[in-house]
């Protein structure tokens, strides 16, 4: 699918190819949200072509609505994690993470774009697209090649290997971690520059390769969209329909009763599945026994079978896909992030903070976010500590107010997408500031 849109930007405006493993709309995952906001920020003062894989139907009306993109090109994504790819990923040139996104059709589209258009930069949104780097390196005009690291994936696989449910999965994860680590070293040598979602990840990459050119453009949040006022309006609009639909968990009355413990995230992602299962089995029974009015709500698309099975436990709700999380934030006493696997940084924490919901998280769950335990978040690494922290929030209104006030200030000052856009603009000015006369205007990106 190819869409070409017109934009009123000067001809000499920089041209950027934004190359992603997925479409950015609907923005229903952390990766899609990041891709959407980074590409949109760049498009403020650059001509952006969005190249991506699509799932299912090649036609996506939501993507066609991206008027800030000059051009949108998508290629149907192949089936991921096929048996053949798993075998080739173990013994071949590329690990499974790369093979899942390597196709001749995408290589042809990329070649065509790079031959037709002289780009100033090509930004790829995952090392899963690493196999296409030789094509980018041969492009006319010698565009700067930028890798955006949503995670340090070798760490994610290492952590999964320690908690995998079987010896076979553990062994495959550890083997993949080693292969991905080698790929990361290669990427740090061969890309011209790198973006990370956190300062922690930036320093981690510099440990691997001190000479790498690494910039920090964090994950972010739309502070206005998730403000308490916005969440309240969304709740008022949704409550009547939810009661009509028979949602027994909707609190009665004209004001939301904050009785939810909320986990939000894609429920087909193994790190999230592990987190909610562990919380439900080790924390929830004791917490629910002491506070029977509480509801543990697991909100996110495509819940795995083991997550659906949790609904058999008392007062656990699994929503599946939720078009708008704001009504759930409005009813939440706390957002819980009991992650034991994963990497990068969690947009779910930033959304909860913007919505005025106190966050209780493991240290790993809060990794990459510059929050302080007891000031704007509560850190709890054990089941006992998670239960105790949530109990404290139930009993201490002053603690809730202190945490949420500080957290809202943090996200507005550091993690609003407008601030992230400024960080991205700084990186691009540093990289291609002398290539085009219009580049200094990139200082306005995201403003």
PDB file of N, CA and C in Angstrom, residues 164-236:
ATOM      1  N   UNK A 164      11.894 -18.435  32.088  1.00  0.00           N
ATOM      2  CA  UNK A 164      11.118 -19.179  31.094  1.00  0.00           C
ATOM      3  C   UNK A 164      10.451 -20.389  31.736  1.00  0.00           C
ATOM      4  N   UNK A 165       9.261 -20.772  31.264  1.00  0.00           N
ATOM      5  CA  UNK A 165       8.509 -21.857  31.908  1.00  0.00           C
ATOM      6  C   UNK A 165       9.039 -23.259  31.622  1.00  0.00           C
ATOM      7  N   UNK A 166      10.019 -23.392  30.731  1.00  0.00           N
ATOM      8  CA  UNK A 166      10.567 -24.719  30.435  1.00  0.00           C
ATOM      9  C   UNK A 166      12.055 -24.600  30.151  1.00  0.00           C
ATOM     10  N   UNK A 167      12.771 -25.705  30.317  1.00  0.00           N
ATOM     11  CA  UNK A 167      14.208 -25.718  30.039  1.00  0.00           C
ATOM     12  C   UNK A 167      14.480 -25.423  28.573  1.00  0.00           C
ATOM     13  N   UNK A 168      13.637 -25.936  27.686  1.00  0.00           N
ATOM     14  CA  UNK A 168      13.844 -25.710  26.255  1.00  0.00           C
ATOM     15  C   UNK A 168      13.717 -24.227  25.916  1.00  0.00           C
ATOM     16  N   UNK A 169      12.684 -23.565  26.457  1.00  0.00           N
ATOM     17  CA  UNK A 169      12.512 -22.138  26.187  1.00  0.00           C
ATOM     18  C   UNK A 169      13.631 -21.322  26.817  1.00  0.00           C
ATOM     19  N   UNK A 170      14.047 -21.718  28.006  1.00  0.00           N
ATOM     20  CA  UNK A 170      15.145 -21.025  28.670  1.00  0.00           C
ATOM     21  C   UNK A 170      16.421 -21.119  27.844  1.00  0.00           C
ATOM     22  N   UNK A 171      16.724 -22.313  27.356  1.00  0.00           N
ATOM     23  CA  UNK A 171      17.938 -22.509  26.563  1.00  0.00           C
ATOM     24  C   UNK A 171      17.878 -21.699  25.272  1.00  0.00           C
ATOM     25  N   UNK A 172      16.715 -21.701  24.613  1.00  0.00           N
ATOM     26  CA  UNK A 172      16.590 -20.952  23.359  1.00  0.00           C
ATOM     27  C   UNK A 172      16.715 -19.450  23.619  1.00  0.00           C
ATOM     28  N   UNK A 173      16.125 -18.970  24.713  1.00  0.00           N
ATOM     29  CA  UNK A 173      16.205 -17.544  25.038  1.00  0.00           C
ATOM     30  C   UNK A 173      17.643 -17.125  25.324  1.00  0.00           C
ATOM     31  N   UNK A 174      18.377 -17.941  26.069  1.00  0.00           N
ATOM     32  CA  UNK A 174      19.766 -17.601  26.390  1.00  0.00           C
ATOM     33  C   UNK A 174      20.632 -17.632  25.132  1.00  0.00           C
ATOM     34  N   UNK A 175      20.385 -18.612  24.268  1.00  0.00           N
ATOM     35  CA  UNK A 175      21.132 -18.681  23.014  1.00  0.00           C
ATOM     36  C   UNK A 175      20.815 -17.465  22.141  1.00  0.00           C
ATOM     37  N   UNK A 176      19.537 -17.094  22.080  1.00  0.00           N
ATOM     38  CA  UNK A 176      19.140 -15.918  21.307  1.00  0.00           C
ATOM     39  C   UNK A 176      19.748 -14.655  21.898  1.00  0.00           C
ATOM     40  N   UNK A 177      19.809 -14.565  23.222  1.00  0.00           N
ATOM     41  CA  UNK A 177      20.418 -13.396  23.869  1.00  0.00           C
ATOM     42  C   UNK A 177      21.857 -13.215  23.416  1.00  0.00           C
ATOM     43  N   UNK A 178      22.604 -14.308  23.351  1.00  0.00           N
ATOM     44  CA  UNK A 178      23.999 -14.230  22.915  1.00  0.00           C
ATOM     45  C   UNK A 178      24.090 -13.773  21.464  1.00  0.00           C
ATOM     46  N   UNK A 179      23.195 -14.283  20.616  1.00  0.00           N
ATOM     47  CA  UNK A 179      23.210 -13.911  19.204  1.00  0.00           C
ATOM     48  C   UNK A 179      22.798 -12.446  19.026  1.00  0.00           C
ATOM     49  N   UNK A 180      21.798 -12.012  19.787  1.00  0.00           N
ATOM     50  CA  UNK A 180      21.351 -10.624  19.700  1.00  0.00           C
ATOM     51  C   UNK A 180      22.431  -9.683  20.224  1.00  0.00           C
ATOM     52  N   UNK A 181      23.150 -10.094  21.263  1.00  0.00           N
ATOM     53  CA  UNK A 181      24.235  -9.262  21.792  1.00  0.00           C
ATOM     54  C   UNK A 181      25.297  -9.013  20.721  1.00  0.00           C
ATOM     55  N   UNK A 182      25.614 -10.033  19.951  1.00  0.00           N
ATOM     56  CA  UNK A 182      26.561  -9.873  18.849  1.00  0.00           C
ATOM     57  C   UNK A 182      26.010  -8.908  17.800  1.00  0.00           C
ATOM     58  N   UNK A 183      24.710  -9.015  17.527  1.00  0.00           N
ATOM     59  CA  UNK A 183      24.062  -8.107  16.586  1.00  0.00           C
ATOM     60  C   UNK A 183      24.117  -6.670  17.093  1.00  0.00           C
ATOM     61  N   UNK A 184      23.920  -6.480  18.384  1.00  0.00           N
ATOM     62  CA  UNK A 184      23.957  -5.133  18.961  1.00  0.00           C
ATOM     63  C   UNK A 184      25.347  -4.517  18.827  1.00  0.00           C
ATOM     64  N   UNK A 185      26.370  -5.301  19.052  1.00  0.00           N
ATOM     65  CA  UNK A 185      27.736  -4.784  18.874  1.00  0.00           C
ATOM     66  C   UNK A 185      27.961  -4.347  17.425  1.00  0.00           C
ATOM     67  N   UNK A 186      27.476  -5.153  16.501  1.00  0.00           N
ATOM     68  CA  UNK A 186      27.608  -4.829  15.076  1.00  0.00           C
ATOM     69  C   UNK A 186      26.855  -3.539  14.754  1.00  0.00           C
ATOM     70  N   UNK A 187      25.650  -3.406  15.291  1.00  0.00           N
ATOM     71  CA  UNK A 187      24.851  -2.205  15.044  1.00  0.00           C
ATOM     72  C   UNK A 187      25.541  -0.959  15.585  1.00  0.00           C
ATOM     73  N   UNK A 188      26.130  -1.063  16.758  1.00  0.00           N
ATOM     74  CA  UNK A 188      26.805   0.090  17.357  1.00  0.00           C
ATOM     75  C   UNK A 188      28.014   0.519  16.537  1.00  0.00           C
ATOM     76  N   UNK A 189      28.595  -0.399  15.797  1.00  0.00           N
ATOM     77  CA  UNK A 189      29.712  -0.054  14.907  1.00  0.00           C
ATOM     78  C   UNK A 189      29.223   0.552  13.596  1.00  0.00           C
ATOM     79  N   UNK A 190      28.108   0.050  13.072  1.00  0.00           N
ATOM     80  CA  UNK A 190      27.762   0.335  11.685  1.00  0.00           C
ATOM     81  C   UNK A 190      26.739   1.450  11.496  1.00  0.00           C
ATOM     82  N   UNK A 191      25.864   1.693  12.473  1.00  0.00           N
ATOM     83  CA  UNK A 191      24.951   2.825  12.355  1.00  0.00           C
ATOM     84  C   UNK A 191      25.690   4.111  12.688  1.00  0.00           C
ATOM     85  N   UNK A 192      25.254   5.202  12.062  1.00  0.00           N
ATOM     86  CA  UNK A 192      25.897   6.494  12.307  1.00  0.00           C
ATOM     87  C   UNK A 192      25.510   7.075  13.659  1.00  0.00           C
ATOM     88  N   UNK A 193      24.314   6.763  14.131  1.00  0.00           N
ATOM     89  CA  UNK A 193      23.845   7.308  15.406  1.00  0.00           C
ATOM     90  C   UNK A 193      22.747   6.417  15.965  1.00  0.00           C
ATOM     91  N   UNK A 194      22.460   6.636  17.255  1.00  0.00           N
ATOM     92  CA  UNK A 194      21.505   5.787  17.966  1.00  0.00           C
ATOM     93  C   UNK A 194      20.650   6.645  18.893  1.00  0.00           C
ATOM     94  N   UNK A 195      19.380   6.243  19.054  1.00  0.00           N
ATOM     95  CA  UNK A 195      18.470   6.848  20.019  1.00  0.00           C
ATOM     96  C   UNK A 195      18.075   5.789  21.035  1.00  0.00           C
ATOM     97  N   UNK A 196      17.964   6.178  22.297  1.00  0.00           N
ATOM     98  CA  UNK A 196      17.506   5.253  23.333  1.00  0.00           C
ATOM     99  C   UNK A 196      16.318   5.850  24.074  1.00  0.00           C
ATOM    100  N   UNK A 197      15.540   4.982  24.724  1.00  0.00           N
ATOM    101  CA  UNK A 197      14.341   5.424  25.434  1.00  0.00           C
ATOM    102  C   UNK A 197      14.652   5.899  26.846  1.00  0.00           C
ATOM    103  N   UNK A 198      15.877   5.713  27.295  1.00  0.00           N
ATOM    104  CA  UNK A 198      16.226   6.126  28.653  1.00  0.00           C
ATOM    105  C   UNK A 198      17.712   6.429  28.735  1.00  0.00           C
ATOM    106  N   UNK A 199      18.066   7.221  29.739  1.00  0.00           N
ATOM    107  CA  UNK A 199      19.481   7.502  29.983  1.00  0.00           C
ATOM    108  C   UNK A 199      20.202   6.234  30.389  1.00  0.00           C
ATOM    109  N   UNK A 200      19.522   5.346  31.102  1.00  0.00           N
ATOM    110  CA  UNK A 200      20.143   4.078  31.485  1.00  0.00           C
ATOM    111  C   UNK A 200      20.565   3.289  30.249  1.00  0.00           C
ATOM    112  N   UNK A 201      19.667   3.188  29.263  1.00  0.00           N
ATOM    113  CA  UNK A 201      19.999   2.447  28.052  1.00  0.00           C
ATOM    114  C   UNK A 201      21.108   3.144  27.265  1.00  0.00           C
ATOM    115  N   UNK A 202      21.099   4.475  27.263  1.00  0.00           N
ATOM    116  CA  UNK A 202      22.169   5.209  26.569  1.00  0.00           C
ATOM    117  C   UNK A 202      23.531   4.860  27.164  1.00  0.00           C
ATOM    118  N   UNK A 203      23.620   4.857  28.484  1.00  0.00           N
ATOM    119  CA  UNK A 203      24.885   4.526  29.140  1.00  0.00           C
ATOM    120  C   UNK A 203      25.254   3.067  28.916  1.00  0.00           C
ATOM    121  N   UNK A 204      24.237   2.199  28.849  1.00  0.00           N
ATOM    122  CA  UNK A 204      24.503   0.779  28.593  1.00  0.00           C
ATOM    123  C   UNK A 204      25.137   0.589  27.214  1.00  0.00           C
ATOM    124  N   UNK A 205      24.628   1.292  26.209  1.00  0.00           N
ATOM    125  CA  UNK A 205      25.199   1.177  24.866  1.00  0.00           C
ATOM    126  C   UNK A 205      26.617   1.731  24.816  1.00  0.00           C
ATOM    127  N   UNK A 206      26.863   2.786  25.570  1.00  0.00           N
ATOM    128  CA  UNK A 206      28.217   3.352  25.597  1.00  0.00           C
ATOM    129  C   UNK A 206      29.192   2.435  26.320  1.00  0.00           C
ATOM    130  N   UNK A 207      28.698   1.632  27.250  1.00  0.00           N
ATOM    131  CA  UNK A 207      29.558   0.615  27.866  1.00  0.00           C
ATOM    132  C   UNK A 207      29.995  -0.415  26.831  1.00  0.00           C
ATOM    133  N   UNK A 208      29.081  -0.775  25.947  1.00  0.00           N
ATOM    134  CA  UNK A 208      29.392  -1.759  24.914  1.00  0.00           C
ATOM    135  C   UNK A 208      30.339  -1.169  23.877  1.00  0.00           C
ATOM    136  N   UNK A 209      30.080   0.087  23.482  1.00  0.00           N
ATOM    137  CA  UNK A 209      30.916   0.752  22.475  1.00  0.00           C
ATOM    138  C   UNK A 209      31.056   2.219  22.834  1.00  0.00           C
ATOM    139  N   UNK A 210      32.129   2.594  23.534  1.00  0.00           N
ATOM    140  CA  UNK A 210      32.298   3.976  23.991  1.00  0.00           C
ATOM    141  C   UNK A 210      32.362   5.002  22.865  1.00  0.00           C
ATOM    142  N   UNK A 211      32.675   4.585  21.650  1.00  0.00           N
ATOM    143  CA  UNK A 211      32.785   5.534  20.544  1.00  0.00           C
ATOM    144  C   UNK A 211      31.471   5.715  19.782  1.00  0.00           C
ATOM    145  N   UNK A 212      30.430   5.001  20.180  1.00  0.00           N
ATOM    146  CA  UNK A 212      29.144   5.118  19.488  1.00  0.00           C
ATOM    147  C   UNK A 212      28.527   6.491  19.731  1.00  0.00           C
ATOM    148  N   UNK A 213      27.758   6.966  18.758  1.00  0.00           N
ATOM    149  CA  UNK A 213      27.092   8.266  18.828  1.00  0.00           C
ATOM    150  C   UNK A 213      25.658   8.030  19.308  1.00  0.00           C
ATOM    151  N   UNK A 214      25.422   8.199  20.613  1.00  0.00           N
ATOM    152  CA  UNK A 214      24.151   7.786  21.216  1.00  0.00           C
ATOM    153  C   UNK A 214      23.443   8.989  21.838  1.00  0.00           C
ATOM    154  N   UNK A 215      22.173   9.168  21.473  1.00  0.00           N
ATOM    155  CA  UNK A 215      21.337  10.237  22.006  1.00  0.00           C
ATOM    156  C   UNK A 215      20.159   9.627  22.773  1.00  0.00           C
ATOM    157  N   UNK A 216      19.614  10.419  23.679  1.00  0.00           N
ATOM    158  CA  UNK A 216      18.502   9.974  24.528  1.00  0.00           C
ATOM    159  C   UNK A 216      17.242  10.720  24.103  1.00  0.00           C
ATOM    160  N   UNK A 217      16.248   9.975  23.625  1.00  0.00           N
ATOM    161  CA  UNK A 217      14.920  10.534  23.342  1.00  0.00           C
ATOM    162  C   UNK A 217      13.915   9.592  24.000  1.00  0.00           C
ATOM    163  N   UNK A 218      13.485   9.943  25.185  1.00  0.00           N
ATOM    164  CA  UNK A 218      12.754   9.004  26.043  1.00  0.00           C
ATOM    165  C   UNK A 218      11.367   8.687  25.496  1.00  0.00           C
ATOM    166  N   UNK A 219      10.751   7.657  26.064  1.00  0.00           N
ATOM    167  CA  UNK A 219       9.326   7.456  25.855  1.00  0.00           C
ATOM    168  C   UNK A 219       8.573   8.599  26.522  1.00  0.00           C
ATOM    169  N   UNK A 220       7.362   8.832  26.075  1.00  0.00           N
ATOM    170  CA  UNK A 220       6.639   9.982  26.594  1.00  0.00           C
ATOM    171  C   UNK A 220       5.158   9.719  26.781  1.00  0.00           C
ATOM    172  N   UNK A 221       4.434  10.800  27.047  1.00  0.00           N
ATOM    173  CA  UNK A 221       2.994  10.715  27.290  1.00  0.00           C
ATOM    174  C   UNK A 221       2.365  12.041  26.886  1.00  0.00           C
ATOM    175  N   UNK A 222       1.138  11.987  26.428  1.00  0.00           N
ATOM    176  CA  UNK A 222       0.355  13.186  26.159  1.00  0.00           C
ATOM    177  C   UNK A 222      -0.291  13.605  27.479  1.00  0.00           C
ATOM    178  N   UNK A 223       0.342  14.543  28.163  1.00  0.00           N
ATOM    179  CA  UNK A 223      -0.092  14.916  29.516  1.00  0.00           C
ATOM    180  C   UNK A 223      -1.505  15.476  29.541  1.00  0.00           C
ATOM    181  N   UNK A 224      -1.890  16.196  28.508  1.00  0.00           N
ATOM    182  CA  UNK A 224      -3.239  16.765  28.477  1.00  0.00           C
ATOM    183  C   UNK A 224      -4.290  15.679  28.259  1.00  0.00           C
ATOM    184  N   UNK A 225      -4.006  14.744  27.363  1.00  0.00           N
ATOM    185  CA  UNK A 225      -4.966  13.681  27.068  1.00  0.00           C
ATOM    186  C   UNK A 225      -5.238  12.829  28.298  1.00  0.00           C
ATOM    187  N   UNK A 226      -4.195  12.594  29.114  1.00  0.00           N
ATOM    188  CA  UNK A 226      -4.349  11.740  30.293  1.00  0.00           C
ATOM    189  C   UNK A 226      -4.500  12.537  31.591  1.00  0.00           C
ATOM    190  N   UNK A 227      -4.785  13.820  31.496  1.00  0.00           N
ATOM    191  CA  UNK A 227      -4.977  14.607  32.710  1.00  0.00           C
ATOM    192  C   UNK A 227      -6.194  14.101  33.473  1.00  0.00           C
ATOM    193  N   UNK A 228      -6.259  14.426  34.766  1.00  0.00           N
ATOM    194  CA  UNK A 228      -7.405  13.988  35.577  1.00  0.00           C
ATOM    195  C   UNK A 228      -8.719  14.511  35.005  1.00  0.00           C
ATOM    196  N   UNK A 229      -8.694  15.760  34.508  1.00  0.00           N
ATOM    197  CA  UNK A 229      -9.912  16.337  33.949  1.00  0.00           C
ATOM    198  C   UNK A 229     -10.358  15.566  32.707  1.00  0.00           C
ATOM    199  N   UNK A 230      -9.391  15.221  31.852  1.00  0.00           N
ATOM    200  CA  UNK A 230      -9.710  14.464  30.649  1.00  0.00           C
ATOM    201  C   UNK A 230     -10.211  13.063  30.990  1.00  0.00           C
ATOM    202  N   UNK A 231      -9.576  12.434  31.974  1.00  0.00           N
ATOM    203  CA  UNK A 231     -10.021  11.098  32.399  1.00  0.00           C
ATOM    204  C   UNK A 231     -11.432  11.140  32.965  1.00  0.00           C
ATOM    205  N   UNK A 232     -11.741  12.213  33.695  1.00  0.00           N
ATOM    206  CA  UNK A 232     -13.079  12.335  34.277  1.00  0.00           C
ATOM    207  C   UNK A 232     -14.132  12.490  33.184  1.00  0.00           C
ATOM    208  N   UNK A 233     -13.831  13.301  32.157  1.00  0.00           N
ATOM    209  CA  UNK A 233     -14.779  13.467  31.048  1.00  0.00           C
ATOM    210  C   UNK A 233     -14.991  12.141  30.317  1.00  0.00           C
ATOM    211  N   UNK A 234     -13.896  11.419  30.100  1.00  0.00           N
ATOM    212  CA  UNK A 234     -14.010  10.124  29.418  1.00  0.00           C
ATOM    213  C   UNK A 234     -14.819   9.142  30.253  1.00  0.00           C
ATOM    214  N   UNK A 235     -14.629   9.182  31.575  1.00  0.00           N
ATOM    215  CA  UNK A 235     -15.391   8.290  32.464  1.00  0.00           C
ATOM    216  C   UNK A 235     -16.876   8.615  32.420  1.00  0.00           C
ATOM    217  N   UNK A 236     -17.194   9.919  32.468  1.00  0.00           N
ATOM    218  CA  UNK A 236     -18.603  10.318  32.433  1.00  0.00           C
ATOM    219  C   UNK A 236     -19.263   9.850  31.144  1.00  0.00           C
TER     220      UNK A 236
END
